[in-house]
Amino acid sequence: MTTRAPVLIVGSMAFDDLELPTGTFRNTVGGSATYASFAASTFTEVRTVAVVGEDFPQDVLRSLETRGVQTKAIERAAGKTFRWAGRYDADLVGRTTLDTQLNVFADFQPKIPADFGESPVILLGNIHPALQSSVLDGCASPRLVVADTMNFWIQGEPAKLGEMLKRAHVLIINDEEARELSGIHNIRKAAADIRKRGPHTLIIKRGEHGALLFDEVGIFAVPGFPLEDVVDPTGAGDSFAGGFVGYVAAHLEKNGATERTLRHAMLYGTATASFCVEGVGTAKVEPLVSSDVEARVAQIRALFDLPR
Ligand code: AMP
């Protein structure tokens, strides 16, 4: 019997104020580590590294634990939890960040427990790139380091981001961020430029249009799954990343982190993210089980299964 390798995830745990076309939702629990940990725990054991303030609900930590997430490296610090506010356009595609308050993340120094440092798969979720690098300093020799980031850090911390990128094997960003990071509009040329900065594989998320993977073998595409009801896109990227690393870790022992495994993981990340957007906040990713994801992977495959 093959064992499932664990995943270490660092990222934000947050309160989000979401202005959606359907209404405003304040103090929604979110954050890159929250979404990614719920998502990855559908497939394997997760070890989360983050900081929350005194105001963060204990029942969210309990809910993570019931899904096999180890929470001992989620520090509860004096002060307020990270906070983000965003407004979506009527089409639910465009998004404007209204406010970002680092709060307890401003002074956070992650401490990686010894057993966490042995994790073979690492997800550096969207957070300050210096924090992402310091987590890697506490890890022995990971087989696969997957990183996420966003325009906030591309604009605000380009040097620290550049250092982190040298240590990442896979970078997951959206098309707008790829253009911003490279300064190149053409997505294929932008991908080639970014892959020279460290990551051997670049995944570009294109929202409802799916995702593209660029590596030395070539280009691989997964379509977005057309949903009837898109409720809240917040956390879709983090859920994609969590589903992606969860799948890789669960298949690491048997298949290795090969180009083929990463291509399969694209399907599982896409399927996981498609659930996330069907509910507000983490509502639809928190109860996810692998049979739900498997069923949706089959639906996504059927989209391009043309009888010969
Ligand atoms: P996504 O929709 O996948 O881009 O992720 C949205 C989540 O990222 C929200 O729950 C926010 O709390 C979190 N977030 C937004 N901005 C940042 C930031 N600068 N650093 C870390 N997390 C962030």
CSV table of C-alpha atoms and ligand atoms in Angstrom, one decimal:
chain,number,residue,atom,x,y,z
A,1,MET,CA,0.0,0.0,0.0
A,2,THR,CA,1.4,3.4,-0.9
A,3,THR,CA,1.3,6.1,1.8
A,4,ARG,CA,0.2,9.6,1.0
A,5,ALA,CA,2.9,12.2,1.5
A,6,PRO,CA,2.0,15.3,3.6
A,7,VAL,CA,1.9,18.9,2.3
A,8,LEU,CA,3.3,21.9,4.2
A,9,ILE,CA,1.3,25.1,3.5
A,10,VAL,CA,2.2,28.6,4.5
A,11,GLY,CA,-0.1,31.6,3.8
A,12,SER,CA,-2.5,34.0,5.2
A,13,MET,CA,-5.5,33.3,7.5
A,14,ALA,CA,-7.8,36.3,7.2
A,15,PHE,CA,-11.0,38.1,7.6
A,16,ASP,CA,-12.3,39.3,4.2
A,17,ASP,CA,-14.9,42.0,3.5
A,18,LEU,CA,-16.4,40.9,0.1
A,19,GLU,CA,-18.5,43.2,-2.1
A,20,LEU,CA,-20.2,40.9,-4.5
A,21,PRO,CA,-22.9,41.7,-7.0
A,22,THR,CA,-25.3,39.6,-4.8
A,23,GLY,CA,-24.5,41.5,-1.6
A,24,THR,CA,-21.8,42.5,0.9
A,25,PHE,CA,-20.3,39.9,3.2
A,26,ARG,CA,-18.2,41.3,6.1
A,27,ASN,CA,-15.8,39.3,8.3
A,28,THR,CA,-15.9,36.2,6.1
A,29,VAL,CA,-13.1,33.8,7.1
A,30,GLY,CA,-10.6,33.6,4.2
A,31,GLY,CA,-6.9,33.8,3.5
A,32,SER,CA,-4.7,31.9,1.2
A,33,ALA,CA,-3.6,29.3,3.8
A,34,THR,CA,-7.2,28.7,4.9
A,35,TYR,CA,-8.5,28.0,1.4
A,36,ALA,CA,-5.5,26.0,0.4
A,37,SER,CA,-5.5,23.9,3.6
A,38,PHE,CA,-9.2,23.0,3.2
A,39,ALA,CA,-8.6,22.2,-0.4
A,40,ALA,CA,-5.4,20.1,0.0
A,41,SER,CA,-6.9,18.1,3.0
A,42,THR,CA,-9.3,16.6,0.5
A,43,PHE,CA,-6.4,14.5,-0.7
A,44,THR,CA,-3.7,14.2,2.0
A,45,GLU,CA,-2.4,15.2,5.4
A,46,VAL,CA,-1.8,19.0,5.6
A,47,ARG,CA,0.6,20.9,7.9
A,48,THR,CA,-0.3,24.6,8.0
A,49,VAL,CA,2.0,27.4,9.1
A,50,ALA,CA,0.3,30.8,9.7
A,51,VAL,CA,-0.6,33.4,12.3
A,52,VAL,CA,-4.0,34.5,13.5
A,53,GLY,CA,-5.0,37.2,15.9
A,54,GLU,CA,-7.0,37.0,19.2
A,55,ASP,CA,-10.2,37.6,17.1
A,56,PHE,CA,-9.9,34.5,14.9
A,57,PRO,CA,-12.6,31.9,15.5
A,58,GLN,CA,-11.4,28.7,17.2
A,59,ASP,CA,-14.0,26.6,15.4
A,60,VAL,CA,-12.3,27.2,12.0
A,61,LEU,CA,-9.1,25.7,13.5
A,62,ARG,CA,-11.2,22.8,14.8
A,63,SER,CA,-12.8,22.3,11.4
A,64,LEU,CA,-9.3,22.2,9.8
A,65,GLU,CA,-8.2,19.6,12.4
A,66,THR,CA,-11.2,17.4,11.7
A,67,ARG,CA,-10.0,17.2,8.1
A,68,GLY,CA,-6.5,16.1,9.0
A,69,VAL,CA,-4.9,19.5,9.0
A,70,GLN,CA,-2.1,19.8,11.7
A,71,THR,CA,-2.6,23.2,13.2
A,72,LYS,CA,0.3,23.3,15.8
A,73,ALA,CA,2.2,25.9,13.7
A,74,ILE,CA,-0.7,28.2,13.4
A,75,GLU,CA,0.3,30.8,16.0
A,76,ARG,CA,-2.2,32.9,17.9
A,77,ALA,CA,-0.6,36.3,18.4
A,78,ALA,CA,-1.7,39.3,20.3
A,79,GLY,CA,-3.5,41.7,18.0
A,80,LYS,CA,-5.8,41.5,15.0
A,81,THR,CA,-6.0,38.9,12.2
A,82,PHE,CA,-4.9,39.8,8.7
A,83,ARG,CA,-7.7,41.6,6.9
A,84,TRP,CA,-8.5,42.0,3.2
A,85,ALA,CA,-11.3,43.8,1.4
A,86,GLY,CA,-12.3,43.4,-2.2
A,87,ARG,CA,-15.0,44.5,-4.7
A,88,TYR,CA,-16.0,42.4,-7.7
A,89,ASP,CA,-17.3,43.7,-11.0
A,90,ALA,CA,-20.8,42.7,-12.1
A,91,ASP,CA,-19.3,39.9,-14.3
A,92,LEU,CA,-17.5,38.5,-11.2
A,93,VAL,CA,-14.3,38.5,-13.2
A,94,GLY,CA,-12.7,41.9,-12.5
A,95,ARG,CA,-11.7,42.5,-8.9
A,96,THR,CA,-10.4,45.6,-7.0
A,97,THR,CA,-8.5,45.3,-3.7
A,98,LEU,CA,-10.0,48.0,-1.5
A,99,ASP,CA,-7.8,47.3,1.6
A,100,THR,CA,-5.1,45.1,2.9
A,101,GLN,CA,-4.2,45.1,6.6
A,102,LEU,CA,-1.3,42.8,7.5
A,103,ASN,CA,-1.9,43.2,11.3
A,104,VAL,CA,-0.4,40.1,13.1
A,105,PHE,CA,1.4,39.2,9.8
A,106,ALA,CA,3.6,42.3,10.1
A,107,ASP,CA,5.8,40.8,12.8
A,108,PHE,CA,5.3,37.1,12.2
A,109,GLN,CA,8.4,34.9,12.3
A,110,PRO,CA,7.3,31.4,11.3
A,111,LYS,CA,8.7,28.6,13.5
A,112,ILE,CA,8.7,25.3,11.6
A,113,PRO,CA,8.4,22.2,13.8
A,114,ALA,CA,11.1,19.6,13.0
A,115,ASP,CA,8.6,17.1,11.6
A,116,PHE,CA,7.0,19.8,9.4
A,117,GLY,CA,10.5,20.6,8.0
A,118,GLU,CA,10.7,17.1,6.5
A,119,SER,CA,7.5,17.6,4.4
A,120,PRO,CA,8.2,16.6,0.8
A,121,VAL,CA,5.7,18.9,-0.9
A,122,ILE,CA,5.5,22.6,0.1
A,123,LEU,CA,3.0,25.2,-0.9
A,124,LEU,CA,4.2,28.8,-0.4
A,125,GLY,CA,0.7,30.3,-0.5
A,126,ASN,CA,0.2,34.0,-1.2
A,127,ILE,CA,1.9,36.0,1.6
A,128,HIS,CA,5.0,38.2,1.9
A,129,PRO,CA,7.7,36.6,-0.2
A,130,ALA,CA,10.3,37.0,2.7
A,131,LEU,CA,8.0,34.8,4.8
A,132,GLN,CA,7.7,32.3,2.0
A,133,SER,CA,11.6,32.2,1.9
A,134,SER,CA,11.9,31.8,5.6
A,135,VAL,CA,9.6,28.8,5.6
A,136,LEU,CA,11.9,27.2,3.0
A,137,ASP,CA,14.9,27.9,5.3
A,138,GLY,CA,13.2,25.6,7.9
A,139,CYS,CA,12.6,22.8,5.4
A,140,ALA,CA,15.2,20.0,4.8
A,141,SER,CA,15.0,19.0,1.1
A,142,PRO,CA,11.5,19.2,-0.3
A,143,ARG,CA,10.8,17.3,-3.5
A,144,LEU,CA,8.5,20.0,-4.9
A,145,VAL,CA,8.1,23.6,-3.9
A,146,VAL,CA,5.0,25.3,-5.4
A,147,ALA,CA,4.6,29.0,-4.9
A,148,ASP,CA,1.8,31.5,-5.4
A,149,THR,CA,1.9,35.3,-5.3
A,150,MET,CA,-0.2,38.3,-6.3
A,151,ASN,CA,0.1,41.8,-7.7
A,152,PHE,CA,0.4,43.3,-4.1
A,153,TRP,CA,3.8,41.6,-3.7
A,154,ILE,CA,4.9,41.8,-7.4
A,155,GLN,CA,4.6,45.6,-7.1
A,156,GLY,CA,5.5,46.0,-3.4
A,157,GLU,CA,8.4,43.5,-2.8
A,158,PRO,CA,10.0,42.7,-6.2
A,159,ALA,CA,13.5,41.9,-4.8
A,160,LYS,CA,12.2,39.6,-2.1
A,161,LEU,CA,9.9,37.9,-4.6
A,162,GLY,CA,12.9,37.4,-7.0
A,163,GLU,CA,14.8,35.7,-4.2
A,164,MET,CA,11.9,33.4,-3.4
A,165,LEU,CA,11.4,32.5,-7.1
A,166,LYS,CA,14.9,31.2,-7.4
A,167,ARG,CA,13.9,28.5,-4.9
A,168,ALA,CA,10.5,27.6,-6.3
A,169,HIS,CA,9.9,24.7,-8.7
A,170,VAL,CA,6.4,25.6,-9.7
A,171,LEU,CA,4.9,29.1,-9.8
A,172,ILE,CA,1.1,29.6,-10.0
A,173,ILE,CA,-0.2,33.0,-10.9
A,174,ASN,CA,-2.9,34.5,-13.1
A,175,ASP,CA,-2.4,36.0,-16.6
A,176,GLU,CA,-2.5,39.6,-15.4
A,177,GLU,CA,0.2,38.8,-12.7
A,178,ALA,CA,2.3,37.0,-15.3
A,179,ARG,CA,2.3,40.1,-17.5
A,180,GLU,CA,3.1,42.4,-14.6
A,181,LEU,CA,5.9,40.2,-13.2
A,182,SER,CA,7.6,39.8,-16.6
A,183,GLY,CA,6.7,43.1,-18.2
A,184,ILE,CA,5.7,41.2,-21.3
A,185,HIS,CA,2.2,41.2,-22.7
A,186,ASN,CA,2.3,38.0,-24.8
A,187,ILE,CA,1.5,35.1,-22.3
A,188,ARG,CA,3.9,32.6,-24.0
A,189,LYS,CA,6.8,35.0,-24.0
A,190,ALA,CA,6.0,36.1,-20.4
A,191,ALA,CA,6.0,32.4,-19.4
A,192,ALA,CA,9.4,31.8,-20.9
A,193,ASP,CA,10.8,34.9,-19.1
A,194,ILE,CA,9.4,33.8,-15.7
A,195,ARG,CA,10.7,30.3,-16.1
A,196,LYS,CA,14.2,31.7,-16.5
A,197,ARG,CA,13.9,33.3,-13.0
A,198,GLY,CA,13.7,29.9,-11.2
A,199,PRO,CA,10.6,27.9,-11.5
A,200,HIS,CA,10.9,25.1,-14.1
A,201,THR,CA,7.1,25.0,-14.4
A,202,LEU,CA,4.7,28.0,-14.6
A,203,ILE,CA,1.0,27.7,-14.3
A,204,ILE,CA,-1.1,30.6,-15.5
A,205,LYS,CA,-4.7,30.7,-14.2
A,206,ARG,CA,-7.2,32.3,-16.5
A,207,GLY,CA,-10.2,32.4,-14.3
A,208,GLU,CA,-13.3,30.8,-15.9
A,209,HIS,CA,-11.2,30.0,-19.0
A,210,GLY,CA,-9.1,27.4,-17.1
A,211,ALA,CA,-5.3,27.2,-16.7
A,212,LEU,CA,-2.2,26.7,-18.8
A,213,LEU,CA,1.0,24.9,-17.7
A,214,PHE,CA,4.3,25.7,-19.3
A,215,ASP,CA,7.4,23.5,-18.7
A,216,GLU,CA,10.3,22.1,-20.7
A,217,VAL,CA,8.1,19.5,-22.3
A,218,GLY,CA,5.7,22.1,-23.7
A,219,ILE,CA,2.3,23.6,-22.9
A,220,PHE,CA,-0.7,21.9,-21.3
A,221,ALA,CA,-4.2,23.3,-21.0
A,222,VAL,CA,-7.2,22.5,-18.8
A,223,PRO,CA,-10.5,24.2,-19.5
A,224,GLY,CA,-12.5,25.9,-16.8
A,225,PHE,CA,-15.6,23.9,-15.9
A,226,PRO,CA,-18.7,26.0,-17.0
A,227,LEU,CA,-20.8,26.4,-13.8
A,228,GLU,CA,-24.4,27.4,-13.6
A,229,ASP,CA,-24.0,29.5,-10.5
A,230,VAL,CA,-20.8,31.4,-9.7
A,231,VAL,CA,-21.3,32.9,-6.3
A,232,ASP,CA,-17.9,34.2,-5.0
A,233,PRO,CA,-14.6,33.7,-6.8
A,234,THR,CA,-12.6,34.6,-3.7
A,235,GLY,CA,-10.1,31.8,-2.9
A,236,ALA,CA,-10.4,30.1,-6.2
A,237,GLY,CA,-6.7,30.5,-6.9
A,238,ASP,CA,-5.8,29.2,-3.4
A,239,SER,CA,-8.2,26.3,-3.8
A,240,PHE,CA,-6.6,25.5,-7.2
A,241,ALA,CA,-3.1,25.6,-5.6
A,242,GLY,CA,-4.3,23.4,-2.6
A,243,GLY,CA,-6.0,20.9,-4.8
A,244,PHE,CA,-2.9,20.8,-7.0
A,245,VAL,CA,-0.4,20.2,-4.2
A,246,GLY,CA,-2.7,17.8,-2.5
A,247,TYR,CA,-3.0,15.6,-5.6
A,248,VAL,CA,0.8,15.7,-6.2
A,249,ALA,CA,1.5,14.7,-2.5
A,250,ALA,CA,-1.0,11.9,-2.6
A,251,HIS,CA,0.6,10.4,-5.7
A,252,LEU,CA,4.2,11.3,-4.9
A,253,GLU,CA,5.4,7.9,-3.7
A,254,LYS,CA,3.8,6.0,-6.6
A,255,ASN,CA,4.4,8.3,-9.5
A,256,GLY,CA,6.9,11.0,-8.4
A,257,ALA,CA,6.6,14.8,-9.1
A,258,THR,CA,6.9,14.2,-12.8
A,259,GLU,CA,5.6,16.3,-15.7
A,260,ARG,CA,2.7,13.8,-16.0
A,261,THR,CA,1.8,14.0,-12.3
A,262,LEU,CA,1.8,17.8,-12.5
A,263,ARG,CA,-0.5,17.7,-15.6
A,264,HIS,CA,-2.9,15.4,-13.7
A,265,ALA,CA,-2.7,17.8,-10.8
A,266,MET,CA,-3.9,20.6,-13.1
A,267,LEU,CA,-7.2,18.8,-13.5
A,268,TYR,CA,-7.6,18.2,-9.8
A,269,GLY,CA,-6.7,21.9,-9.0
A,270,THR,CA,-9.3,23.1,-11.5
A,271,ALA,CA,-12.0,20.8,-10.2
A,272,THR,CA,-11.3,21.8,-6.6
A,273,ALA,CA,-11.4,25.5,-7.5
A,274,SER,CA,-14.7,25.0,-9.3
A,275,PHE,CA,-16.4,24.0,-6.0
A,276,CYS,CA,-14.9,27.0,-4.2
A,277,VAL,CA,-16.6,29.6,-6.4
A,278,GLU,CA,-20.0,28.0,-5.9
A,279,GLY,CA,-20.3,29.3,-2.3
A,280,VAL,CA,-19.4,32.4,-0.3
A,281,GLY,CA,-16.0,32.2,1.4
A,282,THR,CA,-14.9,28.7,2.3
A,283,ALA,CA,-18.4,27.3,2.5
A,284,LYS,CA,-18.1,24.8,-0.5
A,285,VAL,CA,-14.4,23.9,0.0
A,286,GLU,CA,-14.6,23.1,3.7
A,287,PRO,CA,-16.8,20.0,3.3
A,288,LEU,CA,-15.2,18.8,0.1
A,289,VAL,CA,-14.5,15.0,-0.3
A,290,SER,CA,-12.4,13.3,-2.9
A,291,SER,CA,-15.4,11.6,-4.6
A,292,ASP,CA,-16.9,15.1,-5.3
A,293,VAL,CA,-13.6,16.1,-6.9
A,294,GLU,CA,-13.3,12.9,-8.9
A,295,ALA,CA,-16.8,13.3,-10.3
A,296,ARG,CA,-16.0,16.8,-11.4
A,297,VAL,CA,-12.6,15.7,-12.9
A,298,ALA,CA,-14.7,13.3,-15.0
A,299,GLN,CA,-17.0,16.1,-16.1
A,300,ILE,CA,-14.0,18.3,-17.1
A,301,ARG,CA,-12.4,15.4,-19.0
A,302,ALA,CA,-15.7,14.9,-20.8
A,303,LEU,CA,-15.6,18.5,-22.1
A,304,PHE,CA,-12.9,17.6,-24.6
A,305,ASP,CA,-13.5,13.8,-25.0
A,306,LEU,CA,-14.4,13.9,-28.7
A,307,PRO,CA,-15.5,10.5,-30.2
A,308,ARG,CA,-13.2,9.6,-33.0
B,1,AMP,P1,-7.7,34.4,-4.4
B,1,AMP,O1,-9.1,34.8,-4.6
B,1,AMP,O2,-7.4,33.0,-4.6
B,1,AMP,O3,-6.7,35.3,-5.0
B,1,AMP,O4,-7.4,34.5,-2.8
B,1,AMP,C1,-8.2,35.4,-2.0
B,1,AMP,C2,-7.7,35.4,-0.6
B,1,AMP,O5,-6.3,35.9,-0.5
B,1,AMP,C3,-8.5,36.2,0.4
B,1,AMP,O6,-9.1,35.3,1.3
B,1,AMP,C4,-7.5,37.1,1.1
B,1,AMP,O7,-7.7,37.1,2.5
B,1,AMP,C5,-6.2,36.6,0.7
B,1,AMP,N1,-5.3,37.8,0.3
B,1,AMP,C6,-5.6,38.9,-0.4
B,1,AMP,N2,-4.5,39.7,-0.5
B,1,AMP,C7,-3.5,39.1,0.2
B,1,AMP,C8,-2.1,39.4,0.4
B,1,AMP,N3,-1.6,40.5,-0.1
B,1,AMP,N4,-1.4,38.5,1.1
B,1,AMP,C9,-1.9,37.3,1.5
B,1,AMP,N5,-3.2,37.0,1.3
B,1,AMP,C10,-4.0,37.8,0.7
